[in-house]
Amino acid sequence: MAASYPLANPYTPNAGAQPTTLTGRNSQLESFDLLLARVMRGRPQQSMIVTGLRGVGKTVLLGKFREKALAANWVVAELEIRKHDDAEFRRVVASRLRTALLELSPKARWSERFKQAGRVLSSFTLSADVSGSVQVGFDYDEVEPGKADHGDLTLDLTDLLVAVGEAAADAGRGVVLLLDEVQFLAQPQLEALISAIHKIVQRSLPVTMVGAGLPQIAELAGDAKSYAERLFEFPSIGDLDEEAAREALDGPAKIEGASFESEALDLAMEITGRYPYFLQELGYAAWGVASGDLITRRDVEDAETLYTAKLDESFFRVRYDRCTNRQKQYLRAMAELGPGKQKAQDVAAVLKRESNQVAPIRSELVGMGLLYTPDYGYADFTVPHFENFMIRAMPDLEVIG
């Protein structure tokens, strides 16, 4: 029967994997279509940085943006942000934009605008590595004096994106930068990107940037540049509404000739909290235990143990294992207080400490992307249901010694 056939399992619980049925994200997809269309007409339009917790589908959404951009004949430059120093950040950006220029037009057919962009790229790359040991430009004998050679990341990146934008306009096409994990940009890097996109908007050039990151990115962008809130929208995505969540489970099953009974979906909503990644994990597990084409509530009950074990072993554990003992104790103290945002002084009280004594641990966890600060003096997990995992992983609360 369909539901017992492993090869036909339609669920995709992998990081950034496109689900068989994408639901609940029409608003963001429509906004992206509008952004590309208006930018190509030279009309200002706020770009967006999608925010949300882990597992809500931010990377999946960037993948759909990529498909849409390519279908509209745009060139896509994708970057997954890591904690680069400025020199490494320059090299990564230069490499992606080098590829973008070649996709816009083969080098043999370059107009003067493209040749100038190539020279600016060489200047930018020389600024990244004055020794010349890493060469991602086109020709180090040809640079553009006075462009992207200031030694200031903001000025240099602005020069580079303007040059790429002018080349793209010459080709009648657009370039979109898709950045994942934006919260890991150092403040000077984020400031440089915002400033460069601001200049692009002022000159009505066909280049734009769309990003995705954890919830704190809106605050970080505002801190980097006060006009960021006018340059970008920060749509937040989270758990799916009831209809979309049920479709996310039942839709893939129907493609393979199976379905969920209504009571099974009711239970699945309770177990997963309607979070997209959790729905994929539970769907995958339920498919594996079901014996027929109708997936029942009993099947979902039987799958819950497998589902929880899989999340604990991978999705949760990989984050837990990065923590020191003191960091784990802080996370466990937060879990003791229950789900949702927790006040710093309440967490400290659980640990029998003053807030200032454990504040450095909290800051470390924010920097690692395990916590974020939704309000002043509060913190919350960036991973849904992480408080439940912490209680399973550390049944006994240990007070920091």
XYZ file of C-alpha atoms in Angstrom:
401
model
C 0.000 0.000 0.000
C 1.091 3.561 -0.679
C 1.619 4.631 2.919
C 3.900 1.695 3.722
C 6.187 2.206 0.725
C 9.398 3.963 1.951
C 10.555 5.125 -1.467
C 7.273 6.976 -1.957
C 7.494 8.810 1.383
C 6.601 12.379 0.311
C 7.938 14.216 3.387
C 11.263 16.040 3.349
C 12.614 16.650 6.879
C 15.963 18.036 5.775
C 17.484 21.451 6.371
C 16.228 23.814 3.670
C 14.645 21.009 1.615
C 11.623 22.033 -0.426
C 8.476 20.357 0.917
C 6.284 18.520 -1.541
C 3.494 20.933 -0.652
C 4.467 24.492 0.327
C 1.645 26.176 2.210
C 1.042 29.351 4.175
C 3.688 31.541 2.533
C 1.727 33.169 -0.302
C 2.109 36.672 1.129
C 5.918 36.543 1.046
C 5.981 34.965 -2.420
C 3.679 37.655 -3.791
C 5.806 40.385 -2.191
C 8.896 38.951 -3.872
C 7.194 38.913 -7.281
C 6.200 42.544 -6.819
C 9.718 43.498 -5.708
C 11.337 42.052 -8.842
C 8.733 43.547 -11.159
C 9.014 47.048 -9.711
C 12.808 47.040 -9.538
C 12.986 46.098 -13.223
C 10.751 49.081 -14.000
C 13.042 51.376 -12.030
C 10.434 51.880 -9.305
C 11.439 51.972 -5.630
C 10.174 49.038 -3.590
C 11.081 47.930 -0.099
C 13.067 44.737 -0.138
C 12.640 42.240 2.677
C 14.498 40.290 5.301
C 12.343 37.374 6.427
C 12.650 36.606 10.128
C 11.614 33.635 12.206
C 12.685 30.832 14.513
C 14.595 27.767 13.398
C 12.532 25.314 11.386
C 9.827 27.706 10.184
C 10.956 27.541 6.544
C 13.099 30.636 5.984
C 15.660 28.772 3.876
C 12.869 26.999 1.995
C 11.360 30.390 1.207
C 14.707 31.661 -0.103
C 14.786 28.597 -2.353
C 11.381 29.520 -3.780
C 12.587 33.099 -4.269
C 15.517 31.709 -6.252
C 13.178 29.703 -8.498
C 10.994 32.735 -9.100
C 13.947 35.001 -9.844
C 15.422 32.573 -12.353
C 12.016 32.154 -14.014
C 11.892 35.973 -14.375
C 15.347 35.935 -16.034
C 17.147 37.450 -13.066
C 20.630 36.451 -11.999
C 20.805 35.080 -8.465
C 23.786 35.418 -6.112
C 23.295 33.220 -3.041
C 25.268 33.600 0.188
C 24.907 31.632 3.399
C 26.413 33.953 5.973
C 28.951 32.706 8.460
C 31.012 34.647 10.946
C 33.577 35.942 8.447
C 36.130 38.624 9.124
C 35.895 41.533 6.703
C 38.589 40.183 4.363
C 36.878 36.806 4.043
C 33.509 38.508 3.626
C 34.951 40.530 0.740
C 36.269 37.388 -0.940
C 32.935 35.570 -0.645
C 30.967 38.550 -2.003
C 33.479 39.068 -4.821
C 33.274 35.415 -5.831
C 29.457 35.478 -6.023
C 29.376 38.755 -7.951
C 32.048 37.541 -10.352
C 29.737 34.630 -11.187
C 26.796 37.026 -11.493
C 28.618 39.192 -14.038
C 29.488 36.147 -16.150
C 25.866 34.970 -15.995
C 24.669 38.388 -17.108
C 26.898 38.231 -20.176
C 29.766 36.046 -21.446
C 33.042 37.910 -21.079
C 33.679 37.793 -24.822
C 30.594 39.971 -25.383
C 31.171 42.480 -22.612
C 30.260 46.093 -23.202
C 32.284 48.903 -21.624
C 29.907 48.870 -18.635
C 30.764 45.234 -17.990
C 34.484 45.814 -18.420
C 34.285 48.622 -15.908
C 32.422 46.356 -13.465
C 35.157 43.745 -13.916
C 37.811 46.336 -13.106
C 35.873 47.493 -10.030
C 35.595 43.855 -8.929
C 39.365 43.508 -9.264
C 39.849 46.635 -7.152
C 37.442 45.284 -4.532
C 39.258 41.950 -4.418
C 42.676 43.566 -4.159
C 41.346 45.447 -1.148
C 40.333 42.103 0.314
C 43.779 40.581 -0.058
C 46.607 43.037 -0.631
C 49.067 40.162 -0.983
C 47.230 38.953 -4.083
C 47.361 35.345 -2.853
C 43.632 34.919 -3.473
C 42.527 36.036 -6.909
C 38.849 36.023 -7.776
C 38.842 39.147 -9.945
C 39.122 39.033 -13.717
C 42.490 40.643 -14.317
C 44.678 42.105 -11.644
C 46.500 44.183 -14.267
C 43.251 46.090 -14.811
C 41.645 47.827 -11.874
C 39.408 50.871 -11.692
C 41.359 53.585 -9.844
C 39.276 55.342 -7.217
C 36.566 52.650 -7.213
C 36.294 49.959 -4.532
C 39.870 50.662 -3.444
C 39.226 52.923 -0.446
C 39.949 50.259 2.159
C 36.555 51.019 3.697
C 34.066 48.165 3.367
C 30.998 50.400 3.074
C 32.490 52.591 0.332
C 34.015 49.655 -1.531
C 30.902 47.468 -1.491
C 28.777 50.411 -2.619
C 31.113 51.016 -5.568
C 30.982 47.337 -6.483
C 27.200 46.935 -6.337
C 26.686 50.160 -8.289
C 29.063 48.886 -10.992
C 27.303 45.517 -11.122
C 23.935 47.300 -11.216
C 25.018 49.472 -14.141
C 26.204 46.380 -16.011
C 22.930 44.594 -15.269
C 20.950 47.602 -16.541
C 23.070 47.534 -19.696
C 22.075 43.877 -20.174
C 18.408 44.566 -19.420
C 18.416 42.113 -16.524
C 18.488 42.193 -12.738
C 20.633 40.713 -9.971
C 19.186 39.592 -6.645
C 21.338 38.761 -3.646
C 19.766 36.051 -1.482
C 21.379 35.999 1.958
C 20.651 33.339 4.555
C 21.561 33.572 8.269
C 21.812 37.368 8.069
C 22.113 37.644 11.866
C 25.692 36.340 11.616
C 26.880 39.406 9.711
C 29.205 41.555 11.783
C 27.787 45.046 12.265
C 30.238 46.690 9.787
C 29.268 44.092 7.167
C 25.542 44.605 7.712
C 26.022 48.367 7.654
C 27.974 48.096 4.385
C 25.259 45.994 2.732
C 22.468 48.322 3.836
C 24.380 51.386 2.640
C 25.139 49.767 -0.715
C 21.509 48.740 -1.288
C 20.431 52.255 -0.305
C 22.646 53.711 -3.043
C 21.300 51.173 -5.539
C 17.743 52.277 -4.726
C 18.684 55.938 -5.122
C 20.057 55.229 -8.599
C 17.171 52.946 -9.635
C 19.533 50.144 -10.626
C 18.252 46.553 -11.073
C 19.953 45.035 -8.039
C 18.212 44.077 -4.818
C 18.828 42.002 -1.731
C 16.509 39.646 0.101
C 17.603 38.005 3.319
C 16.507 35.601 6.007
C 17.528 35.415 9.629
C 16.576 34.965 13.237
C 14.142 37.423 14.861
C 16.856 39.761 16.173
C 17.885 40.823 12.655
C 15.339 43.654 12.488
C 16.876 45.235 15.581
C 20.413 44.616 14.314
C 19.605 46.262 10.981
C 18.083 49.266 12.725
C 21.179 49.592 14.886
C 23.421 49.413 11.809
C 21.515 52.070 9.834
C 18.562 54.100 11.051
C 16.950 54.068 7.593
C 16.971 50.257 7.361
C 13.306 50.128 8.422
C 12.438 52.246 5.372
C 14.658 50.220 3.057
C 13.438 46.779 4.129
C 10.319 45.055 5.313
C 10.862 42.466 8.033
C 8.048 39.941 7.584
C 7.991 37.390 10.381
C 7.054 33.801 9.635
C 6.259 31.198 12.245
C 3.890 28.322 12.790
C 1.294 27.744 10.073
C -2.377 28.448 10.540
C -4.625 25.439 11.031
C -5.679 25.069 7.403
C -2.159 25.447 5.990
C -0.672 23.053 8.561
C -3.225 20.357 7.804
C -2.568 20.786 4.095
C 1.199 20.561 4.696
C 0.613 17.039 6.056
C -2.317 15.816 3.999
C -1.294 17.364 0.669
C 1.895 15.303 0.181
C 0.099 12.123 1.266
C -2.607 12.661 -1.359
C 0.021 13.003 -4.076
C 1.007 9.404 -3.274
C -2.570 8.134 -3.081
C -2.865 8.238 0.710
C -4.482 10.573 3.232
C -4.737 11.402 6.939
C -7.956 10.891 8.826
C -9.220 14.040 10.521
C -8.456 12.797 14.045
C -4.892 11.998 13.006
C -4.429 15.553 11.794
C -5.896 16.901 15.035
C -3.261 15.043 17.034
C -0.495 16.056 14.627
C -1.367 19.719 15.160
C -0.999 19.268 18.924
C 2.304 17.421 18.698
C 4.033 19.731 16.208
C 2.623 23.104 17.209
C 2.081 23.519 13.434
C 5.769 24.312 12.823
C 6.730 23.445 9.223
C 9.863 21.395 9.954
C 8.152 19.458 12.720
C 5.254 18.674 10.393
C 7.702 17.187 7.902
C 9.371 15.073 10.591
C 6.069 13.779 11.954
C 4.718 13.136 8.471
C 7.853 11.165 7.601
C 7.567 9.071 10.764
C 3.823 8.479 10.383
C 4.280 7.352 6.786
C 6.794 4.786 7.970
C 4.536 3.209 10.589
C 1.231 3.321 8.684
C 0.030 0.031 7.221
C -2.524 1.373 4.783
C -3.460 4.302 2.590
C -5.396 5.952 5.426
C -3.035 7.272 8.109
C -4.895 7.023 11.405
C -4.668 8.690 14.792
C -3.102 5.460 16.108
C -0.426 5.726 13.421
C 0.386 9.263 14.561
C 0.480 8.102 18.202
C 2.916 5.334 17.253
C 5.003 7.741 15.172
C 5.377 10.298 17.975
C 8.131 8.332 19.717
C 10.129 8.054 16.497
C 9.494 11.720 15.732
C 10.691 12.891 19.146
C 13.780 10.669 19.044
C 14.732 11.978 15.594
C 14.394 15.598 16.667
C 16.368 14.942 19.850
C 19.173 13.198 17.980
C 19.581 15.785 15.250
C 17.618 19.040 15.257
C 17.981 19.700 18.988
C 21.137 17.766 19.859
C 23.362 19.503 17.327
C 22.679 22.807 19.098
C 22.880 21.402 22.620
C 26.263 19.793 21.976
C 27.792 23.150 21.022
C 27.166 24.493 24.528
C 29.424 24.536 27.556
C 28.111 23.126 30.829
C 27.321 26.614 32.127
C 25.444 27.470 28.934
C 23.446 24.245 29.213
C 22.576 25.108 32.804
C 21.322 28.518 31.711
C 19.165 26.973 28.975
C 17.818 24.420 31.448
C 16.920 27.200 33.874
C 14.960 28.926 31.105
C 13.154 25.666 30.368
C 12.239 25.377 34.040
C 10.228 28.586 33.668
C 8.215 27.168 30.768
C 7.692 28.143 27.121
C 7.897 31.685 25.816
C 10.126 34.628 26.613
C 11.693 34.721 30.047
C 12.908 37.642 32.101
C 16.663 37.648 32.692
C 16.312 38.182 36.422
C 13.887 35.253 36.710
C 16.359 32.928 34.993
C 19.113 34.188 37.285
C 16.904 33.526 40.310
C 16.381 29.902 39.222
C 20.176 29.599 39.085
C 20.474 31.308 42.496
C 22.522 34.114 41.000
C 22.168 37.819 40.297
C 21.358 38.887 36.726
C 24.763 40.500 36.188
C 26.510 37.278 37.210
C 24.911 35.220 34.428
C 24.487 38.002 31.839
C 27.708 36.974 29.999
C 26.322 33.451 29.528
C 23.095 34.854 28.129
C 25.080 37.072 25.716
C 27.100 34.065 24.567
C 23.919 32.132 23.799
C 22.493 35.064 21.845
C 25.737 35.269 19.864
C 25.530 31.550 19.099
C 22.001 31.972 17.752
C 20.378 29.839 20.451
C 18.561 32.724 22.132
C 17.189 36.049 20.964
C 15.875 39.074 22.830
C 12.249 39.833 21.865
C 12.048 42.631 24.452
C 14.460 44.461 26.680
C 15.463 42.255 29.591
C 13.886 39.123 28.100
C 15.193 36.163 26.109
C 13.551 33.318 24.244
C 14.734 30.214 22.422
C 15.326 30.509 18.686
C 14.302 26.850 18.328
C 10.626 25.942 18.871
C 9.961 23.424 21.663
C 13.583 23.620 22.820
C 12.417 23.944 26.424
C 10.850 20.471 26.184
C 14.084 19.031 24.819
C 16.143 20.629 27.602
C 13.984 18.940 30.225
C 14.398 15.605 28.449
C 18.159 16.119 28.062
C 18.676 17.388 31.638
C 15.884 16.022 33.841
C 17.489 17.530 36.931
C 18.176 21.238 37.118
C 21.772 21.967 38.125
C 22.588 25.248 39.792
C 25.677 26.998 38.451
C 28.548 26.463 40.870
